[in-house]
Coordinates of C-alpha atoms and ligand atoms in Angstrom, one line a residue:
Chain M
M22 CA -23.0 -22.0 -11.7
S23 CA -21.9 -23.8 -8.4
A24 CA -24.2 -26.0 -6.4
G25 CA -24.1 -23.5 -3.6
L26 CA -25.4 -20.8 -5.9
V27 CA -28.2 -23.0 -7.1
V28 CA -29.3 -23.8 -3.6
R29 CA -29.3 -20.1 -2.7
A30 CA -31.2 -19.1 -5.8
I31 CA -33.9 -21.7 -5.0
A32 CA -34.1 -20.5 -1.4
L33 CA -34.5 -17.0 -2.6
A34 CA -37.2 -18.0 -5.1
I35 CA -39.2 -19.9 -2.4
L36 CA -38.8 -17.0 0.0
L37 CA -40.1 -14.5 -2.5
A38 CA -43.0 -16.8 -3.5
F39 CA -44.0 -17.1 0.2
L40 CA -43.8 -13.4 0.8
V41 CA -45.9 -12.6 -2.3
A42 CA -48.5 -15.4 -2.0
P43 CA -48.3 -17.0 1.5
E44 CA -51.7 -18.6 1.1
A45 CA -50.3 -20.8 -1.6
F46 CA -48.2 -22.5 1.1
T47 CA -51.2 -23.6 3.2
P48 CA -50.7 -27.3 2.4
V49 CA -47.2 -27.1 3.8
F50 CA -48.2 -25.5 7.1
A51 CA -51.6 -27.0 7.6
P52 CA -50.3 -30.3 9.1
L53 CA -48.8 -28.2 12.0
T54 CA -52.1 -26.6 13.1
E55 CA -54.6 -28.1 15.4
R56 CA -58.4 -27.8 15.7
G57 CA -58.8 -26.1 12.3
A58 CA -56.7 -23.1 13.3
P59 CA -55.5 -21.0 10.3
A60 CA -52.2 -22.3 8.8
I61 CA -51.0 -19.0 7.3
Y62 CA -50.7 -15.6 9.1
T63 CA -53.1 -13.2 7.3
Q64 CA -53.7 -10.4 9.9
A65 CA -51.1 -8.4 8.1
D66 CA -49.6 -8.5 4.6
M67 CA -46.5 -10.8 4.8
L68 CA -44.6 -8.8 2.2
A69 CA -45.3 -5.6 4.0
L70 CA -44.0 -7.0 7.3
A71 CA -40.8 -8.3 5.6
M72 CA -40.2 -4.9 4.0
N73 CA -40.8 -3.1 7.3
H74 CA -38.5 -5.6 9.0
L75 CA -35.7 -5.1 6.4
G76 CA -36.3 -1.3 6.3
L77 CA -35.9 -1.0 10.1
V78 CA -32.7 -3.2 10.0
A79 CA -31.3 -1.3 7.1
A80 CA -31.9 2.1 8.7
A81 CA -30.3 1.0 12.0
V82 CA -27.3 -0.6 10.3
V83 CA -26.7 2.3 8.1
A84 CA -26.8 4.7 11.1
A85 CA -24.5 2.3 13.1
T86 CA -22.1 2.1 10.2
I87 CA -21.9 5.9 9.8
V88 CA -21.3 6.4 13.5
S89 CA -18.9 3.4 14.0
V90 CA -16.8 4.1 10.9
G91 CA -16.7 7.8 11.7
L92 CA -15.6 7.0 15.3
A93 CA -13.0 4.5 14.1
I94 CA -11.6 7.2 11.6
V95 CA -11.4 9.8 14.4
V96 CA -9.6 7.5 16.9
T97 CA -7.1 6.3 14.3
R98 CA -6.1 9.9 13.4
P99 CA -3.3 11.4 15.5
F100 CA -5.6 14.0 17.1
G101 CA -8.1 11.4 18.2
A102 CA -5.9 8.6 19.5
E103 CA -6.6 9.5 23.1
F104 CA -10.3 8.8 22.6
L105 CA -9.7 5.2 21.6
P106 CA -10.3 3.6 25.0
L107 CA -13.4 5.8 25.7
S108 CA -15.0 5.0 22.3
R109 CA -14.2 1.3 22.8
S110 CA -16.0 1.3 26.2
I111 CA -19.1 3.1 24.8
A112 CA -19.4 0.6 22.0
N113 CA -18.9 -2.3 24.5
I114 CA -21.7 -0.9 26.7
G115 CA -24.0 -0.8 23.7
Q116 CA -23.3 -4.5 23.3
T117 CA -23.7 -5.7 26.9
F118 CA -27.0 -4.0 27.4
P119 CA -29.7 -6.6 26.7
P120 CA -31.9 -5.6 23.8
I121 CA -35.1 -6.1 25.8
A122 CA -33.8 -3.7 28.4
V123 CA -33.0 -1.1 25.8
L124 CA -36.6 -1.5 24.5
A125 CA -38.0 -1.1 28.1
L126 CA -36.0 2.0 28.7
A127 CA -36.6 3.5 25.2
V128 CA -40.4 3.1 25.2
P129 CA -41.1 5.7 27.9
A130 CA -38.9 8.2 26.0
L131 CA -39.9 7.4 22.5
G132 CA -43.3 5.8 22.8
F133 CA -44.3 2.5 21.2
G134 CA -43.5 1.5 17.6
A135 CA -40.4 1.5 15.4
A136 CA -38.4 4.2 17.2
P137 CA -37.3 2.2 20.3
T138 CA -36.6 -0.8 18.2
F139 CA -34.4 1.3 15.9
V140 CA -32.5 2.5 19.0
A141 CA -31.9 -1.0 20.2
L142 CA -30.8 -2.3 16.8
F143 CA -28.6 0.8 16.3
L144 CA -26.8 0.3 19.7
Y145 CA -26.4 -3.4 19.0
G146 CA -24.9 -2.7 15.6
L147 CA -22.2 -0.4 16.8
L148 CA -19.6 -2.7 18.3
P149 CA -18.9 -5.2 15.5
I150 CA -18.6 -2.5 12.9
F151 CA -16.5 -0.3 15.1
E152 CA -14.1 -3.1 16.0
N153 CA -13.7 -4.2 12.4
A154 CA -13.3 -0.7 11.1
L155 CA -10.6 -0.2 13.7
T156 CA -8.8 -3.4 12.7
G157 CA -9.1 -2.6 9.0
L158 CA -7.8 1.0 9.4
T159 CA -4.9 0.0 11.7
N160 CA -3.8 -3.0 9.6
V161 CA -3.0 -1.0 6.5
Q162 CA 0.6 -1.9 5.7
P163 CA 3.0 0.9 6.8
A164 CA 4.8 0.9 3.4
V165 CA 1.5 1.5 1.7
R166 CA 0.6 4.3 4.1
E167 CA 4.0 5.8 3.7
A168 CA 3.9 5.6 -0.1
A169 CA 0.6 7.4 0.0
T170 CA 2.0 10.3 2.0
G171 CA 5.2 10.3 0.1
M172 CA 3.3 10.6 -3.2
G173 CA 1.8 13.8 -1.9
M174 CA -1.6 12.8 -0.7
T175 CA -3.2 14.9 2.0
Q176 CA -4.5 13.2 5.1
R177 CA -8.0 13.2 3.7
Q178 CA -6.9 11.8 0.3
R179 CA -4.9 9.1 2.0
L180 CA -8.0 8.1 4.1
V181 CA -10.5 8.2 1.2
Q182 CA -8.2 6.8 -1.6
V183 CA -6.1 4.3 0.3
E184 CA -7.0 3.5 3.9
L185 CA -10.8 3.1 3.6
P186 CA -10.7 1.1 0.4
L187 CA -8.1 -1.3 2.0
A188 CA -10.2 -1.6 5.1
L189 CA -13.5 -2.1 3.3
P190 CA -13.5 -5.9 3.2
V191 CA -13.0 -6.0 7.0
I192 CA -15.5 -3.2 7.6
L193 CA -18.1 -5.1 5.5
A194 CA -17.5 -8.2 7.7
G195 CA -18.5 -6.0 10.7
I196 CA -21.6 -4.7 8.9
R197 CA -22.5 -8.3 8.0
L198 CA -22.4 -9.4 11.7
S199 CA -24.4 -6.3 12.8
T200 CA -27.0 -6.9 10.0
V201 CA -27.5 -10.5 11.0
I202 CA -27.8 -9.7 14.7
A203 CA -30.2 -6.9 13.8
L204 CA -32.4 -9.1 11.6
A205 CA -32.9 -11.5 14.6
T206 CA -33.2 -8.8 17.2
A207 CA -35.8 -6.8 15.2
T208 CA -38.3 -9.6 15.8
I209 CA -38.6 -8.6 19.5
G210 CA -39.5 -5.1 18.3
S211 CA -43.0 -6.5 17.8
T212 CA -43.3 -6.6 21.6
V213 CA -43.3 -2.8 21.6
A214 CA -45.6 -2.6 18.5
A215 CA -43.0 -2.2 15.8
S216 CA -44.3 -3.7 12.6
T217 CA -41.8 -6.5 11.9
L218 CA -41.8 -10.2 11.1
G219 CA -41.7 -10.7 14.9
E220 CA -45.5 -10.1 14.8
V221 CA -46.0 -13.5 13.1
I222 CA -44.0 -15.3 15.7
I223 CA -45.6 -13.5 18.6
A224 CA -49.1 -14.2 17.2
G225 CA -48.0 -17.8 17.1
L226 CA -46.9 -17.8 20.7
L227 CA -50.1 -16.1 21.9
T228 CA -52.4 -18.5 20.1
N229 CA -50.2 -21.6 20.5
N230 CA -49.9 -21.8 16.6
V231 CA -46.8 -23.6 15.7
A232 CA -47.3 -22.9 12.0
Y233 CA -47.2 -19.1 12.6
I234 CA -44.0 -19.5 14.7
L235 CA -42.4 -21.5 12.1
Q236 CA -43.4 -19.1 9.3
G237 CA -42.0 -16.1 11.0
G238 CA -38.8 -17.9 12.1
L239 CA -38.2 -19.4 8.6
V240 CA -38.6 -16.1 6.8
V241 CA -36.3 -14.2 9.2
G242 CA -33.8 -17.1 9.1
A243 CA -33.8 -17.3 5.3
L244 CA -33.4 -13.5 5.0
A245 CA -30.5 -13.7 7.4
V246 CA -28.7 -16.5 5.6
L247 CA -29.1 -14.9 2.2
I248 CA -28.0 -11.5 3.3
Y249 CA -25.1 -13.0 5.2
D250 CA -24.0 -14.9 2.0
A251 CA -24.3 -11.8 -0.2
F252 CA -22.0 -9.8 2.1
L253 CA -19.6 -12.7 2.3
W254 CA -19.5 -12.9 -1.5
L255 CA -18.8 -9.2 -1.8
E256 CA -16.1 -9.2 0.9
R257 CA -14.3 -12.1 -0.8
A258 CA -14.5 -10.5 -4.2
L259 CA -13.0 -7.3 -2.9
A260 CA -10.3 -9.2 -0.9
R261 CA -9.4 -11.4 -3.9
R262 CA -9.0 -8.3 -6.1
M263 CA -6.4 -7.0 -3.6
G264 CA -4.6 -10.4 -3.6
R265 CA -5.8 -11.2 0.0
T266 CA -7.5 -14.4 1.0
A267 CA -10.4 -13.6 3.3
Chain Z
M10 CA 20.2 21.0 -6.8
I11 CA 19.5 19.7 -3.3
E12 CA 21.3 21.4 -0.4
I13 CA 21.1 19.7 3.0
D14 CA 22.3 22.2 5.4
A15 CA 23.4 21.2 8.9
V16 CA 20.3 18.9 9.3
T17 CA 19.9 17.3 12.7
K18 CA 17.1 15.0 13.8
V19 CA 16.6 14.0 17.4
Y20 CA 14.1 11.4 18.6
G21 CA 13.8 11.5 22.4
T22 CA 17.4 11.3 23.5
Q23 CA 18.8 9.7 20.4
T24 CA 20.4 11.9 17.7
V25 CA 19.5 10.0 14.6
V26 CA 20.9 12.5 12.1
D27 CA 23.7 14.6 13.4
A28 CA 24.5 17.9 11.7
V29 CA 24.7 16.5 8.2
S30 CA 25.5 18.9 5.3
M31 CA 25.8 17.8 1.7
T32 CA 24.9 19.1 -1.7
V33 CA 23.6 17.0 -4.6
P34 CA 24.1 18.8 -7.9
S35 CA 21.3 18.7 -10.4
G36 CA 21.3 15.8 -12.7
T37 CA 23.5 13.6 -10.6
I38 CA 23.1 10.5 -8.4
A39 CA 24.0 10.6 -4.8
V40 CA 24.0 7.4 -2.9
I41 CA 23.7 7.4 0.9
V42 CA 25.3 4.2 2.2
G43 CA 25.8 2.9 5.8
T44 CA 24.9 0.2 8.2
S45 CA 21.3 -0.4 9.3
G46 CA 20.2 2.2 11.8
S47 CA 22.8 4.8 10.7
G48 CA 20.1 7.3 9.9
K49 CA 20.1 7.1 6.0
T50 CA 16.3 6.8 5.7
T51 CA 15.7 9.6 8.1
L52 CA 18.2 11.9 6.3
M53 CA 16.6 11.2 3.0
R54 CA 13.1 11.8 4.3
T55 CA 14.0 15.3 5.4
I56 CA 14.2 16.1 1.6
N57 CA 10.5 15.5 1.0
R58 CA 9.5 16.3 4.6
L59 CA 8.3 12.9 5.7
V60 CA 10.7 13.9 8.5
E61 CA 10.9 17.5 9.8
P62 CA 14.5 18.2 11.0
T63 CA 15.0 19.2 14.6
S64 CA 17.4 21.9 13.2
G65 CA 18.9 22.8 9.9
A66 CA 17.3 23.2 6.5
V67 CA 16.9 21.6 3.2
R68 CA 16.9 23.7 0.0
I69 CA 15.9 22.6 -3.4
D70 CA 17.2 24.8 -6.2
G71 CA 17.9 27.4 -3.6
E72 CA 14.4 27.4 -2.1
D73 CA 13.7 26.2 1.4
N74 CA 11.6 23.1 1.1
R75 CA 9.3 24.4 3.8
A76 CA 8.1 27.2 1.4
L77 CA 5.4 25.0 0.0
P78 CA 2.8 22.8 1.9
A79 CA 4.4 19.4 2.4
Y80 CA 2.0 17.6 0.1
E81 CA 2.7 20.0 -2.8
L82 CA 6.4 19.5 -2.3
R83 CA 6.0 15.8 -2.3
R84 CA 4.1 15.8 -5.6
R85 CA 7.1 17.3 -7.2
I86 CA 9.6 14.7 -5.8
G87 CA 9.5 11.1 -7.0
Y88 CA 9.5 8.6 -4.1
A89 CA 10.2 4.9 -4.4
I90 CA 10.7 2.6 -1.4
Q91 CA 11.7 -0.9 -0.6
G92 CA 8.8 -3.3 -0.8
H93 CA 7.5 -0.8 -3.4
G94 CA 4.4 0.2 -1.4
L95 CA 2.1 -0.3 -4.3
F96 CA -1.6 0.2 -3.5
P97 CA -3.0 -3.3 -3.5
H98 CA -6.5 -2.2 -4.4
R99 CA -5.5 -0.3 -7.5
T100 CA -4.5 -1.6 -10.9
V101 CA -1.0 -1.0 -12.3
A102 CA -2.3 1.9 -14.4
Q103 CA -4.1 3.5 -11.4
N104 CA -1.0 3.1 -9.3
I105 CA 1.2 4.8 -11.8
A106 CA -1.4 7.5 -12.3
T107 CA -1.4 8.4 -8.6
V108 CA 0.6 11.7 -8.6
P109 CA -0.7 12.9 -12.1
G110 CA -4.2 12.3 -10.6
L111 CA -3.4 14.4 -7.5
L112 CA -2.1 17.1 -9.8
G113 CA -5.3 17.1 -11.8
W114 CA -3.9 16.0 -15.2
D115 CA -6.7 15.2 -17.7
Q116 CA -7.5 11.5 -18.4
K117 CA -5.9 11.4 -21.8
R118 CA -2.6 12.8 -20.7
I119 CA -2.6 10.4 -17.7
A120 CA -3.3 7.4 -20.0
N121 CA -0.6 8.4 -22.4
R122 CA 1.9 8.9 -19.6
V123 CA 1.1 5.5 -18.1
D124 CA 1.6 3.7 -21.4
E125 CA 4.8 5.6 -22.0
L126 CA 6.2 4.6 -18.6
L127 CA 5.2 0.9 -19.0
D128 CA 7.0 1.0 -22.4
L129 CA 10.0 2.6 -20.7
F130 CA 10.2 -0.3 -18.2
Q131 CA 9.7 -2.9 -20.9
L132 CA 6.2 -3.9 -19.7
D133 CA 3.6 -4.3 -22.5
P134 CA 0.9 -1.7 -21.7
A135 CA -1.9 -3.8 -23.1
A136 CA -0.9 -6.7 -20.9
F137 CA 0.0 -4.8 -17.7
R138 CA -2.3 -1.8 -17.4
E139 CA -5.2 -3.6 -15.8
R140 CA -3.2 -6.1 -13.7
M141 CA -3.4 -5.9 -9.9
P142 CA -0.1 -5.5 -8.0
H143 CA -0.3 -9.0 -6.5
E144 CA -0.4 -10.4 -10.1
L145 CA 3.1 -9.2 -10.7
S146 CA 6.6 -10.7 -10.0
G147 CA 8.8 -8.9 -7.4
G148 CA 10.9 -7.4 -10.2
Q149 CA 7.8 -6.1 -12.0
Q150 CA 6.3 -4.6 -8.8
Q151 CA 9.6 -2.8 -8.2
R152 CA 9.6 -1.4 -11.7
I153 CA 6.0 -0.2 -11.3
G154 CA 7.0 1.4 -8.0
V155 CA 9.7 3.4 -9.8
A156 CA 7.4 4.1 -12.8
R157 CA 4.9 5.5 -10.3
A158 CA 7.6 7.7 -8.7
L159 CA 8.5 9.1 -12.1
A160 CA 4.9 9.5 -13.4
A161 CA 4.6 13.3 -12.9
E162 CA 8.1 13.9 -14.4
P163 CA 9.8 15.0 -11.2
N164 CA 13.2 16.6 -11.3
I165 CA 14.1 14.8 -8.1
L166 CA 13.8 11.1 -7.3
L167 CA 14.2 9.7 -3.8
M168 CA 14.8 5.9 -3.5
D169 CA 15.0 4.0 -0.2
E170 CA 16.7 0.6 -0.7
P171 CA 14.7 0.2 -3.9
Y172 CA 16.4 -3.1 -4.9
G173 CA 16.6 -4.7 -1.5
A174 CA 14.1 -7.4 -2.2
L175 CA 15.4 -8.4 -5.6
D176 CA 17.6 -11.3 -6.6
P177 CA 21.0 -10.4 -8.0
I178 CA 20.2 -10.8 -11.7
I179 CA 17.0 -8.8 -11.6
R180 CA 18.7 -6.3 -9.3
A181 CA 21.6 -5.8 -11.8
K182 CA 19.0 -5.2 -14.6
A183 CA 17.1 -2.7 -12.5
Q184 CA 20.3 -0.8 -11.7
E185 CA 21.1 -0.7 -15.5
D186 CA 17.6 0.6 -16.2
L187 CA 18.0 3.3 -13.5
L188 CA 21.3 4.5 -15.0
A189 CA 19.7 4.6 -18.4
I190 CA 16.7 6.6 -17.2
Q191 CA 18.9 9.0 -15.2
A192 CA 21.1 9.6 -18.2
R193 CA 18.1 10.2 -20.5
F194 CA 16.1 12.5 -18.3
G195 CA 18.8 14.1 -16.2
T196 CA 16.9 13.4 -13.0
T197 CA 18.6 14.2 -9.7
I198 CA 18.5 11.0 -7.7
V199 CA 19.2 10.4 -4.0
L200 CA 19.3 6.6 -3.3
V201 CA 19.7 4.9 0.1
T202 CA 21.4 1.5 0.3
H203 CA 23.4 -0.6 2.7
D204 CA 25.3 -2.2 -0.2
M205 CA 28.6 -0.5 -1.0
E206 CA 28.7 -2.4 -4.3
E207 CA 25.5 -0.8 -5.3
A208 CA 26.6 2.6 -4.2
I209 CA 29.8 2.4 -6.3
R210 CA 27.9 1.1 -9.2
L211 CA 25.2 3.8 -9.2
G212 CA 26.6 6.9 -7.4
H213 CA 28.2 9.9 -8.9
R214 CA 28.8 10.7 -5.3
I215 CA 28.6 8.5 -2.2
A216 CA 27.7 9.7 1.2
V217 CA 28.8 7.3 4.0
M218 CA 26.9 7.5 7.2
D219 CA 27.5 6.0 10.6
A220 CA 25.6 6.6 13.8
G221 CA 23.9 9.7 12.3
K222 CA 27.1 11.3 11.2
L223 CA 28.2 11.9 7.6
L224 CA 31.7 10.4 7.5
Q225 CA 32.6 11.1 3.9
Y226 CA 30.9 12.5 0.8
S227 CA 33.0 12.1 -2.3
K228 CA 33.2 10.6 -5.8
P229 CA 33.4 6.8 -5.7
A230 CA 37.0 6.8 -6.8
D231 CA 37.9 9.0 -3.9
I232 CA 35.9 7.0 -1.4
I233 CA 37.8 3.9 -2.5
A234 CA 41.3 5.5 -2.8
K235 CA 41.1 7.8 0.2
P236 CA 38.6 6.6 2.8
A237 CA 38.2 9.3 5.4
T238 CA 37.9 6.9 8.4
P239 CA 38.7 3.3 9.2
F240 CA 35.0 2.7 9.2
V241 CA 34.7 3.8 5.5
K242 CA 37.6 1.7 4.6
E243 CA 36.0 -1.3 6.3
L244 CA 32.7 -0.6 4.5
I245 CA 34.5 -0.7 1.2
G246 CA 36.3 -3.9 2.2
A247 CA 40.1 -3.5 1.9
P248 CA 40.6 -6.6 -0.2
E249 CA 37.9 -5.4 -2.6
R250 CA 39.5 -2.0 -3.3
P251 CA 41.4 -2.8 -6.6
F252 CA 38.3 -4.5 -8.0
R253 CA 36.0 -1.7 -7.0
L254 CA 38.3 0.8 -8.7
L255 CA 38.2 -1.3 -11.9
S256 CA 34.4 -1.5 -11.7
L257 CA 34.3 2.3 -12.1
V258 CA 35.8 2.3 -15.7
R259 CA 34.7 0.8 -18.9
V260 CA 36.9 -1.2 -21.3
A261 CA 36.4 1.6 -23.9
D262 CA 38.2 4.0 -21.6
L263 CA 41.3 1.7 -21.4
A264 CA 41.4 0.5 -25.0
E265 CA 44.8 1.1 -26.7
P266 CA 45.8 0.6 -30.4
G267 CA 47.1 -2.9 -31.2
E268 CA 46.0 -6.4 -31.9
A269 CA 45.1 -9.3 -29.8
A270 CA 43.8 -12.8 -30.3
G271 CA 40.6 -14.5 -29.2
A272 CA 37.1 -13.4 -28.7
P273 CA 36.6 -9.6 -28.5
L274 CA 35.3 -7.8 -25.4
D275 CA 32.5 -5.3 -25.7
A276 CA 33.6 -1.7 -25.2
G277 CA 30.8 -1.1 -22.6
L278 CA 32.0 -3.9 -20.4
S279 CA 33.4 -2.8 -17.0
A280 CA 37.1 -3.1 -16.6
R281 CA 36.5 -5.4 -13.7
D282 CA 34.6 -7.9 -15.9
A283 CA 37.2 -7.6 -18.6
Y284 CA 40.0 -8.4 -16.0
A285 CA 38.1 -11.4 -14.9
E286 CA 37.6 -12.5 -18.5
L287 CA 41.3 -12.2 -19.3
L288 CA 42.2 -14.2 -16.2
W289 CA 39.7 -16.8 -16.9
S290 CA 40.7 -17.3 -20.6
G291 CA 44.4 -17.2 -19.7
R292 CA 45.1 -14.3 -22.2
E293 CA 47.5 -11.4 -21.8
A294 CA 45.3 -9.2 -24.0
A295 CA 41.9 -9.2 -25.8
P296 CA 40.5 -7.2 -28.7
V297 CA 37.9 -4.5 -27.9
A298 CA 34.8 -4.3 -30.1
R299 CA 32.3 -1.6 -30.4
D300 CA 29.2 -2.3 -32.5
G301 CA 30.9 -5.4 -33.9
A302 CA 34.0 -3.5 -35.1
I303 CA 37.4 -4.0 -33.5
V304 CA 38.6 -0.7 -32.1
G305 CA 41.7 -1.7 -30.2
R306 CA 42.7 -4.0 -27.4
V307 CA 43.1 -4.1 -23.6
R308 CA 45.9 -5.8 -21.8
L309 CA 46.0 -7.5 -18.4
Q310 CA 48.9 -5.2 -17.5
G311 CA 47.0 -2.0 -18.4
L312 CA 44.0 -3.2 -16.3
A313 CA 46.3 -4.1 -13.4
K314 CA 47.7 -0.6 -13.5
Q315 CA 44.2 0.8 -13.3
A316 CA 43.5 -1.3 -10.2
A317 CA 46.5 0.1 -8.3
R318 CA 46.0 2.8 -5.6
P319 CA 45.9 6.2 -7.3
S320 CA 48.9 8.3 -6.3
Ligands
LIG418 N1 10.0 7.9 14.1 C1 11.0 7.5 14.8 N2 10.9 7.5 16.2 C2 12.0 7.1 16.9 N3 13.1 6.6 16.4 C3 13.2 6.5 15.1 C4 12.2 6.9 14.2 N4 12.6 6.7 13.0 C5 13.8 6.2 13.1 N5 14.2 6.0 14.3 C6 15.5 5.5 14.8 O1 16.5 6.2 14.1 C7 17.6 5.4 13.8 C8 17.9 5.5 12.4 O2 16.9 5.1 11.6 P1 16.9 5.1 10.0 O3 17.0 6.4 9.5 O4 15.7 4.3 9.6 O5 18.2 4.2 9.7 P2 18.6 3.4 8.4 O6 17.7 3.9 7.3 O7 20.0 3.9 8.2 O8 18.6 2.0 8.7 C9 17.2 4.0 14.2 O9 17.8 3.7 15.4 C10 15.7 4.1 14.4 O10 15.3 3.2 15.4
LIG419 MG1 16.4 2.6 6.1

């Protein structure tokens, strides 16, 4: 087992321990509080907040993946090529729109809670996945594509059996970026009453409690790093299998 | 039998294949040879409809190749290309199993066929089945490419510069293997190359192309002896002609009764190699051996006569 793996395993163990029994960490955070303020956020169950946070991110990223990869498939087929510039613009607009503005616009339409946050995360997730799926699908070697057709694969068989598997490591890299962005962005969902780990940070800001801010930040940060690494490991394993270095 | 009937392919204003007609009899090898950009690949691709002709038709065993959906046609025609085009994400066994899989063969039959082909190409199934393409040498990748093309036992095999990336020794071995496989299964083969040496070595018939036109389509001996145009003559290389003629016959064909001194030559050796050997060893004649037994001799004089322009 490599040193990196040991560090990650320890980080994961600490994270899980904190989520299950945050009170046990009181001695760690107590020095950060003033005037006897509580050291650990207890208004909501920490584990439940983390699960909601992850659930919201997962739902948004899955939706963004389906739409982005679907779009990338369409615009890389002969019949869809003319939509390539349009789809690029749409994905770019999704990216340039500030998440807070998306929330502000979505709340009147969708009300408070998880829905407007989901919309913001979804829009934010589109571009990295779309760009990567496009790169992955267009970078399939012409000889491989031609062999697939020459063997008698239909368009659909070629896509499913050859092009998508070959593009998968690159698509995963896009999903990894979107996931990490979404993990961070989901915290601001708490401003519109979505139940996420942002709640802990915002409570800390409102009550001037550094311990809360740090807890929320560390949990989100640890989740992001661990998930990022897991994706990277998977991408590399897949790429290595194909004889590529990624 | 493959009949290419007045096939023309136009891209924009460029006529890439210009009214080409040729027939490849069943169980023979036709080699399409020509300089780069002469339209060889395009012509060959009209057979499995990777290219649809602008006009003209291709018939296979008398049937228009547009009678079937293109993908079904292609599953019946083996296809091997330069740079092999192996699927990098699939194991050797999965690569070979591509067309049988598309045809819905059962797993057992596919597994048997994969092992049979690996054996045929002298690759130990146990060692190679689960390898990834990037774990193979260039020569091995090329063999897997051909094994994949042959997997569903096609009657026709199309090969586009299959040996272009191989070094001379591996290439010669691969050519021998192809001739052996062709003789064993009677596959009809259309092979594209820019190498006249390879064309003469492999082809029962040679089609010479230039700028989209078929200049000559004949047996190798005729191409060498009676080139139809100065271009064909140049492609053969005038100074090479006698040696190319020699390379078409085997020592066994020229053996005569009699004795000779020195190390014997194998009956399967090409007359060209025998000629070189006699010159090199400074002999007038050499014994010919088949399976270790002396069956006669060849003489320098006899070989020289074979190398002269046929009358
Ligand atoms: N899809 C295509 N579109 C336009 N031009 C093409 C296409 N395919 C081939 N060509 C042109 O046709 C000519 C012959 O190509 P090709 O058949 O590949 O030649 P060869 O195999 O003899 O080298 C070349 O000039 C090439 O640029
Ligand atoms: Mg070519």
